[in-house]
Coordinates of C-alpha atoms in Angstrom, one line a residue:
M1379 CA -33.7 -35.7 -10.8
K1380 CA -30.2 -37.1 -10.8
I1381 CA -27.6 -34.4 -11.0
L1382 CA -23.9 -34.5 -11.8
H1383 CA -22.0 -31.6 -10.2
T1384 CA -18.5 -30.9 -11.5
Y1385 CA -16.4 -28.2 -9.8
C1386 CA -12.9 -27.9 -8.3
L1387 CA -12.3 -30.5 -5.7
N1388 CA -9.3 -31.4 -3.6
Y1389 CA -7.5 -28.1 -3.5
N1390 CA -9.3 -25.0 -2.2
I1391 CA -11.7 -24.7 0.9
G1392 CA -13.4 -21.9 -0.9
D1393 CA -14.4 -24.2 -3.7
Y1394 CA -15.9 -26.6 -1.2
A1395 CA -17.9 -23.8 0.3
L1396 CA -19.4 -22.7 -3.1
G1397 CA -20.1 -26.4 -3.7
I1398 CA -22.3 -26.4 -0.5
G1399 CA -24.1 -23.4 -1.9
V1400 CA -24.7 -25.0 -5.3
K1401 CA -26.1 -28.1 -3.7
N1402 CA -28.3 -26.1 -1.4
L1403 CA -29.8 -24.3 -4.4
L1404 CA -30.3 -27.5 -6.4
R1405 CA -32.2 -29.0 -3.5
K1406 CA -34.3 -25.8 -3.0
Y1407 CA -35.3 -25.4 -6.6
L1408 CA -35.3 -28.9 -8.1
D1409 CA -36.7 -32.3 -7.2
V1410 CA -33.4 -34.0 -6.4
T1411 CA -33.0 -37.8 -6.3
L1412 CA -29.2 -37.6 -5.9
I1413 CA -26.2 -35.3 -6.6
G1414 CA -23.0 -36.9 -7.8
N1415 CA -19.6 -35.1 -7.8
T1416 CA -16.7 -35.2 -10.2
N1417 CA -13.6 -33.0 -10.0
L1418 CA -13.5 -30.5 -12.8
Q1419 CA -9.7 -30.2 -12.4
G1420 CA -8.5 -33.2 -14.3
R1421 CA -11.7 -35.0 -15.3
E1422 CA -11.6 -35.5 -19.0
F1423 CA -15.1 -35.4 -20.6
N1424 CA -14.2 -37.8 -23.4
S1425 CA -16.7 -39.6 -25.6
Y1426 CA -16.9 -42.6 -23.3
Y1427 CA -17.4 -40.6 -20.1
I1428 CA -20.1 -38.5 -21.8
N1429 CA -22.0 -41.4 -23.3
E1430 CA -21.6 -44.0 -20.6
V1431 CA -21.8 -41.8 -17.5
V1432 CA -23.2 -38.4 -18.1
N1433 CA -25.9 -39.2 -20.6
K1434 CA -26.9 -42.6 -19.1
K1435 CA -26.8 -42.0 -15.4
Y1436 CA -27.8 -38.3 -15.0
D1437 CA -30.6 -35.9 -15.9
L1438 CA -28.7 -32.6 -15.4
L1439 CA -25.0 -31.6 -15.5
V1440 CA -24.0 -28.6 -13.4
I1441 CA -20.6 -27.0 -14.0
G1442 CA -19.3 -24.5 -11.4
G1443 CA -19.2 -22.1 -9.8
G1444 CA -15.6 -21.0 -9.0
G1445 CA -13.0 -19.0 -10.9
I1446 CA -12.8 -21.6 -13.6
I1447 CA -12.4 -19.2 -16.6
H1448 CA -8.6 -19.1 -16.1
G1449 CA -5.5 -20.9 -17.0
S1450 CA -3.9 -20.3 -20.4
H1451 CA -1.9 -23.6 -19.8
W1452 CA -5.2 -25.6 -19.8
P1453 CA -5.9 -27.1 -23.2
N1454 CA -9.1 -25.1 -23.7
G1455 CA -8.0 -21.9 -21.9
W1456 CA -10.3 -22.6 -19.0
F1457 CA -10.9 -25.6 -16.7
W1458 CA -13.4 -27.7 -18.6
L1459 CA -11.5 -30.6 -20.2
I1460 CA -13.8 -31.4 -23.2
D1461 CA -13.0 -31.3 -26.9
K1462 CA -15.0 -28.5 -28.4
D1463 CA -16.6 -30.9 -30.9
L1464 CA -17.8 -33.2 -28.2
I1465 CA -19.9 -30.7 -26.3
K1466 CA -22.8 -31.4 -28.6
E1467 CA -22.7 -35.1 -27.5
I1468 CA -24.0 -34.1 -24.1
K1469 CA -27.7 -35.1 -24.5
I1470 CA -28.9 -34.0 -21.1
P1471 CA -29.3 -30.3 -20.2
F1472 CA -26.2 -28.7 -18.7
I1473 CA -25.7 -25.4 -17.0
V1474 CA -22.6 -23.3 -16.3
Y1475 CA -23.4 -21.7 -13.0
G1476 CA -22.0 -18.5 -11.5
V1477 CA -18.4 -19.0 -12.7
G1478 CA -15.6 -16.4 -12.4
Y1479 CA -13.3 -14.8 -15.0
N1480 CA -10.1 -15.1 -13.0
Y1481 CA -7.4 -14.0 -15.5
W1482 CA -5.2 -11.2 -14.1
K1483 CA -5.0 -8.0 -16.3
E1484 CA -1.3 -8.7 -16.8
E1485 CA -2.1 -12.1 -18.4
G1486 CA -3.8 -10.4 -21.4
G1487 CA -7.2 -12.2 -21.1
I1488 CA -8.5 -15.5 -22.4
P1489 CA -6.4 -16.9 -25.2
E1490 CA -8.1 -17.3 -28.6
R1491 CA -8.7 -21.0 -28.3
G1492 CA -10.4 -20.4 -24.9
V1493 CA -12.7 -17.8 -26.5
I1494 CA -13.7 -20.2 -29.2
H1495 CA -14.3 -23.0 -26.7
L1496 CA -16.4 -20.8 -24.4
E1497 CA -18.5 -19.6 -27.3
E1498 CA -19.3 -23.2 -28.2
T1499 CA -20.1 -23.9 -24.5
M1500 CA -22.5 -21.0 -24.4
R1501 CA -24.2 -22.2 -27.6
Q1502 CA -24.8 -25.7 -26.2
A1503 CA -25.5 -24.8 -22.6
S1504 CA -29.1 -24.5 -21.4
Y1505 CA -27.9 -21.7 -19.2
F1506 CA -24.5 -19.9 -18.8
S1507 CA -23.8 -17.4 -16.1
V1508 CA -20.9 -15.6 -14.4
R1509 CA -20.6 -14.5 -10.8
N1510 CA -21.2 -11.0 -9.5
D1511 CA -17.6 -10.0 -9.1
G1512 CA -17.1 -7.9 -12.2
S1513 CA -16.7 -11.0 -14.4
Q1514 CA -19.6 -9.8 -16.5
G1515 CA -17.7 -6.7 -17.6
R1516 CA -14.4 -8.6 -18.2
M1517 CA -16.3 -11.2 -20.3
E1518 CA -18.1 -8.5 -22.3
A1519 CA -14.7 -6.9 -23.1
Q1520 CA -13.7 -10.1 -24.8
F1521 CA -16.9 -11.5 -26.2
G1522 CA -18.7 -8.3 -27.1
K1523 CA -21.9 -9.4 -25.4
V1524 CA -23.5 -9.2 -22.0
I1525 CA -23.5 -12.6 -20.2
P1526 CA -25.9 -13.0 -17.2
A1527 CA -24.3 -12.3 -13.8
I1528 CA -25.7 -13.9 -10.8
P1529 CA -24.8 -14.1 -7.1
D1530 CA -21.9 -16.4 -6.5
P1531 CA -23.3 -19.7 -5.1
G1532 CA -21.1 -19.2 -2.0
F1533 CA -23.6 -16.6 -0.9
H1534 CA -26.0 -19.5 -0.2
V1535 CA -24.1 -21.7 2.1
D1536 CA -26.7 -20.7 4.8
I1537 CA -29.7 -22.3 3.1
D1538 CA -31.1 -25.1 5.3
S1539 CA -27.6 -25.5 6.8
K1540 CA -26.4 -25.1 10.4
Y1541 CA -22.8 -24.6 11.5
E1542 CA -21.4 -25.2 14.9
R1543 CA -19.4 -22.5 16.7
K1544 CA -16.0 -24.0 17.4
E1545 CA -14.2 -21.0 19.1
P1546 CA -16.0 -19.5 22.2
L1547 CA -13.9 -16.4 22.4
P1548 CA -14.6 -13.3 20.3
Y1549 CA -12.3 -13.6 17.2
V1550 CA -11.3 -12.1 13.9
L1551 CA -10.5 -14.2 10.9
I1552 CA -7.6 -13.2 8.7
Q1553 CA -7.6 -15.1 5.4
L1554 CA -4.3 -14.7 3.4
A1555 CA -3.5 -15.9 -0.1
N1556 CA 0.0 -17.1 -1.1
D1557 CA -0.4 -19.1 -4.3
K1558 CA 0.7 -17.2 -7.4
P1559 CA 2.6 -14.7 -5.3
E1560 CA 4.2 -12.9 -8.3
R1561 CA 0.6 -11.9 -9.3
R1562 CA -0.8 -11.2 -5.9
F1563 CA 2.2 -9.1 -4.5
G1564 CA 4.2 -8.1 -7.6
S1565 CA 7.6 -9.0 -6.2
L1566 CA 9.3 -10.7 -3.3
E1567 CA 10.1 -7.3 -1.8
K1568 CA 6.4 -6.3 -1.8
R1569 CA 5.5 -9.6 -0.3
D1570 CA 8.0 -9.0 2.5
S1571 CA 6.6 -5.5 3.1
F1572 CA 3.1 -6.9 3.2
V1573 CA 4.1 -9.4 5.9
R1574 CA 5.6 -6.7 8.0
Q1575 CA 2.5 -4.5 7.7
M1576 CA 0.2 -7.4 8.4
R1577 CA 2.1 -8.3 11.5
E1578 CA 1.5 -4.8 12.9
V1579 CA -2.2 -5.2 12.1
T1580 CA -2.3 -8.6 13.7
Q1581 CA -0.6 -7.3 16.9
H1582 CA -3.1 -4.5 17.0
L1583 CA -6.1 -6.8 16.7
S1584 CA -4.8 -9.5 19.0
K1585 CA -5.0 -7.1 22.0
R1586 CA -8.8 -7.1 21.7
Y1587 CA -9.7 -10.3 19.8
K1588 CA -8.3 -13.7 19.3
V1589 CA -6.9 -13.7 15.7
I1590 CA -7.4 -16.9 13.7
F1591 CA -5.7 -17.3 10.3
S1592 CA -7.7 -19.3 7.8
P1593 CA -5.6 -20.7 4.9
H1594 CA -7.7 -22.0 2.0
V1595 CA -5.0 -23.8 0.0
P1596 CA -1.8 -25.4 1.1
E1597 CA 0.4 -22.5 -0.1
D1598 CA -1.5 -20.1 2.2
I1599 CA -0.3 -21.9 5.3
A1600 CA 3.3 -20.7 5.3
L1601 CA 2.2 -17.0 4.8
S1602 CA -0.3 -17.3 7.6
E1603 CA 2.3 -18.8 9.9
E1604 CA 4.9 -16.1 9.0
V1605 CA 2.5 -13.3 9.8
A1606 CA 1.3 -14.9 13.1
A1607 CA 4.7 -16.0 14.3
G1608 CA 5.4 -15.0 18.0
I1609 CA 2.2 -12.9 18.3
A1610 CA 0.2 -13.8 21.4
N1611 CA -3.5 -14.7 21.1
T1612 CA -3.2 -15.9 17.5
E1613 CA -3.5 -19.3 15.8
V1614 CA -3.4 -20.7 12.3
W1615 CA -6.3 -23.2 11.8
D1616 CA -5.5 -26.8 11.1
F1617 CA -5.7 -26.9 7.3
G1618 CA -5.1 -30.6 7.3
Y1619 CA -8.2 -31.2 9.4
F1620 CA -10.5 -29.1 7.3
A1621 CA -9.1 -30.2 3.9
F1622 CA -11.5 -31.3 2.7
D1623 CA -13.9 -33.6 4.5
H1624 CA -14.5 -31.0 7.2
S1625 CA -14.9 -27.9 5.0
D1626 CA -18.3 -27.3 6.4
E1627 CA -16.7 -26.7 9.8
A1628 CA -14.4 -24.1 8.2
V1629 CA -17.5 -22.3 6.9
G1630 CA -18.8 -22.1 10.4
Y1631 CA -15.8 -20.1 11.5
Y1632 CA -16.9 -17.3 9.0
Q1633 CA -20.4 -17.3 10.5
Y1634 CA -19.3 -16.5 14.0
A1635 CA -16.3 -14.2 13.5
E1636 CA -16.6 -10.6 14.6
F1637 CA -15.3 -9.6 11.2
V1638 CA -12.9 -10.9 8.5
L1639 CA -9.9 -9.5 6.6
A1640 CA -9.8 -11.5 3.3
M1641 CA -7.5 -11.9 0.4
R1642 CA -9.6 -14.4 -1.6
G1643 CA -13.0 -14.1 -3.2
H1644 CA -14.6 -16.7 -1.0
G1645 CA -13.0 -15.2 2.0
Q1646 CA -15.2 -12.2 1.2
I1647 CA -18.3 -14.1 0.0
V1648 CA -18.9 -16.7 2.7
P1649 CA -18.8 -14.2 5.6
I1650 CA -21.0 -11.7 3.8
S1651 CA -23.6 -14.5 3.4
F1652 CA -23.8 -14.6 7.3
N1653 CA -23.8 -10.8 7.7
T1654 CA -20.3 -10.9 9.0
P1655 CA -18.5 -7.7 8.1
V1656 CA -15.5 -8.0 5.7
I1657 CA -12.6 -5.9 4.7
S1658 CA -11.3 -7.0 1.3
L1659 CA -7.5 -7.1 0.8
E1660 CA -7.6 -6.5 -3.0
N1661 CA -5.0 -8.3 -5.1
H1662 CA -7.2 -9.3 -8.1
P1663 CA -9.8 -7.3 -10.1
K1664 CA -12.5 -9.7 -8.8
H1665 CA -12.1 -8.5 -5.2
R1666 CA -12.8 -4.8 -6.0
G1667 CA -15.5 -5.9 -8.5
L1668 CA -17.4 -7.8 -5.8
M1669 CA -17.2 -5.0 -3.3
E1670 CA -18.3 -2.4 -5.9
N1671 CA -21.2 -4.7 -6.9
L1672 CA -22.4 -4.9 -3.3
G1673 CA -21.9 -1.2 -2.4
L1674 CA -19.1 -2.1 0.0
I1675 CA -16.2 -0.5 -1.8
N1676 CA -15.4 1.7 1.3
Y1677 CA -14.2 -1.5 2.9
N1678 CA -11.7 -2.5 0.2
V1679 CA -7.9 -1.9 0.5
S1680 CA -5.6 -2.6 -2.4
L1681 CA -2.3 -4.3 -1.7
N1682 CA -0.7 -2.0 -4.3
Q1683 CA -1.6 1.3 -2.6
L1684 CA 1.2 3.1 -0.8
D1685 CA -0.8 3.8 2.3
F1686 CA -2.0 0.2 2.6
K1687 CA -1.4 -0.2 6.4
S1688 CA -2.7 3.2 7.4
D1689 CA -5.8 2.8 5.2
L1690 CA -6.4 -0.7 6.6
F1691 CA -6.2 0.6 10.2
E1692 CA -8.7 3.3 9.3
K1693 CA -11.1 0.8 7.7
I1694 CA -10.9 -1.5 10.8
Q1695 CA -11.7 1.5 13.0
S1696 CA -14.6 2.5 10.7
L1697 CA -15.9 -1.1 10.7
E1698 CA -15.9 -1.2 14.5
I1699 CA -17.6 2.2 14.9
N1700 CA -20.3 1.3 12.3
Y1701 CA -20.5 -2.3 13.2
F1702 CA -24.3 -2.7 13.7
D1703 CA -25.2 -0.4 10.9
L1704 CA -23.0 -2.5 8.6
K1705 CA -24.7 -5.7 9.7
R1706 CA -28.0 -4.2 8.9
K1707 CA -26.7 -3.2 5.5
Y1708 CA -25.5 -6.8 4.9
E1709 CA -29.0 -8.1 5.8
S1710 CA -30.4 -5.8 3.0
I1711 CA -27.6 -7.0 0.6
N1712 CA -28.5 -10.6 1.2
I1713 CA -32.2 -10.0 0.7
G1714 CA -31.3 -8.6 -2.7
L1715 CA -28.9 -11.5 -3.5
R1716 CA -31.6 -14.0 -2.7
S1717 CA -34.0 -12.2 -5.0
E1718 CA -31.5 -12.2 -7.9
T1719 CA -30.9 -15.9 -7.4
E1720 CA -34.6 -16.6 -7.3
K1721 CA -35.0 -14.9 -10.7
A1722 CA -32.0 -16.9 -12.1
W1723 CA -33.5 -20.2 -11.0
T1724 CA -36.9 -19.3 -12.4
E1725 CA -35.2 -19.0 -15.8
I1726 CA -33.1 -22.1 -15.3
C1727 CA -36.1 -24.3 -14.4
Q1728 CA -37.8 -23.2 -17.5
R1729 CA -34.8 -23.9 -19.7
I1730 CA -34.0 -27.4 -18.4
K1731 CA -37.5 -28.8 -18.2
P1732 CA -38.2 -31.7 -20.6

């Protein structure tokens, strides 16, 4: 089977990680001849591309995962650049796999044109699913129906994949997000307060671990450097090296960390797949949604809460005290995630077979 995989390329290390997971799953469940890639961000699925590339050269189109149900500035209210009336021109099976509803509450949800486009996509797709971060509930609120929720493909970066340990010392990863700061922090004053508090947390951790900051997009670099500045036993990883041809090496850092503090969804998801404990630094509904879904809400701290720093210190202490019990819990969580994914692929295979 020749497969075309379209997802978000050339911007976010987390998207590359989920791409590894998607390809691992395709090779596990399908008879793969090749997997081609195209960037969902900017690739226009016009009539020529559909008929001369998609339909002629491939047997299956896979869209996602990633938080691609987002962006009111996009022509269709989400990332897929295809005219609604052209979707039916796709003659091969296509699936939308484990995508995220990424609108912030303050944005007011998917615009009407996006709802209409997504409804047509669901009608034409062989399979349409959202990821297990609360996207199902947010979609139901807008569409009035339950859409299948499956484990984010980033949970499967471990399938038939080995990653090298690059840092020999015991280390903690801190993954900070700095794009869309007005949404993540609320104001410049709150961002400055967050930096001050995270510097105290970093100083505390750096006495016992090396602290490595792991920016996922270019905007994250400045925030990571600001928090780490002048604190001994810290470093900000070389984003330019990882982005993006060495993204698999970035994944390896999550596998071997003692634990992770994460402000992004895939900063949570990738370490969990390796049974690496995570504390979620919630700044979007999807962060809490994922931790609730997995029964890990006790290790979620909202950036908006007044006691952010003291609560984060308490959760770090709790994580360290319960470290091995937590890892066993993660093992159980991952068994359940693999089982859910197996069920999804049983259904997908039935729907896409000739």
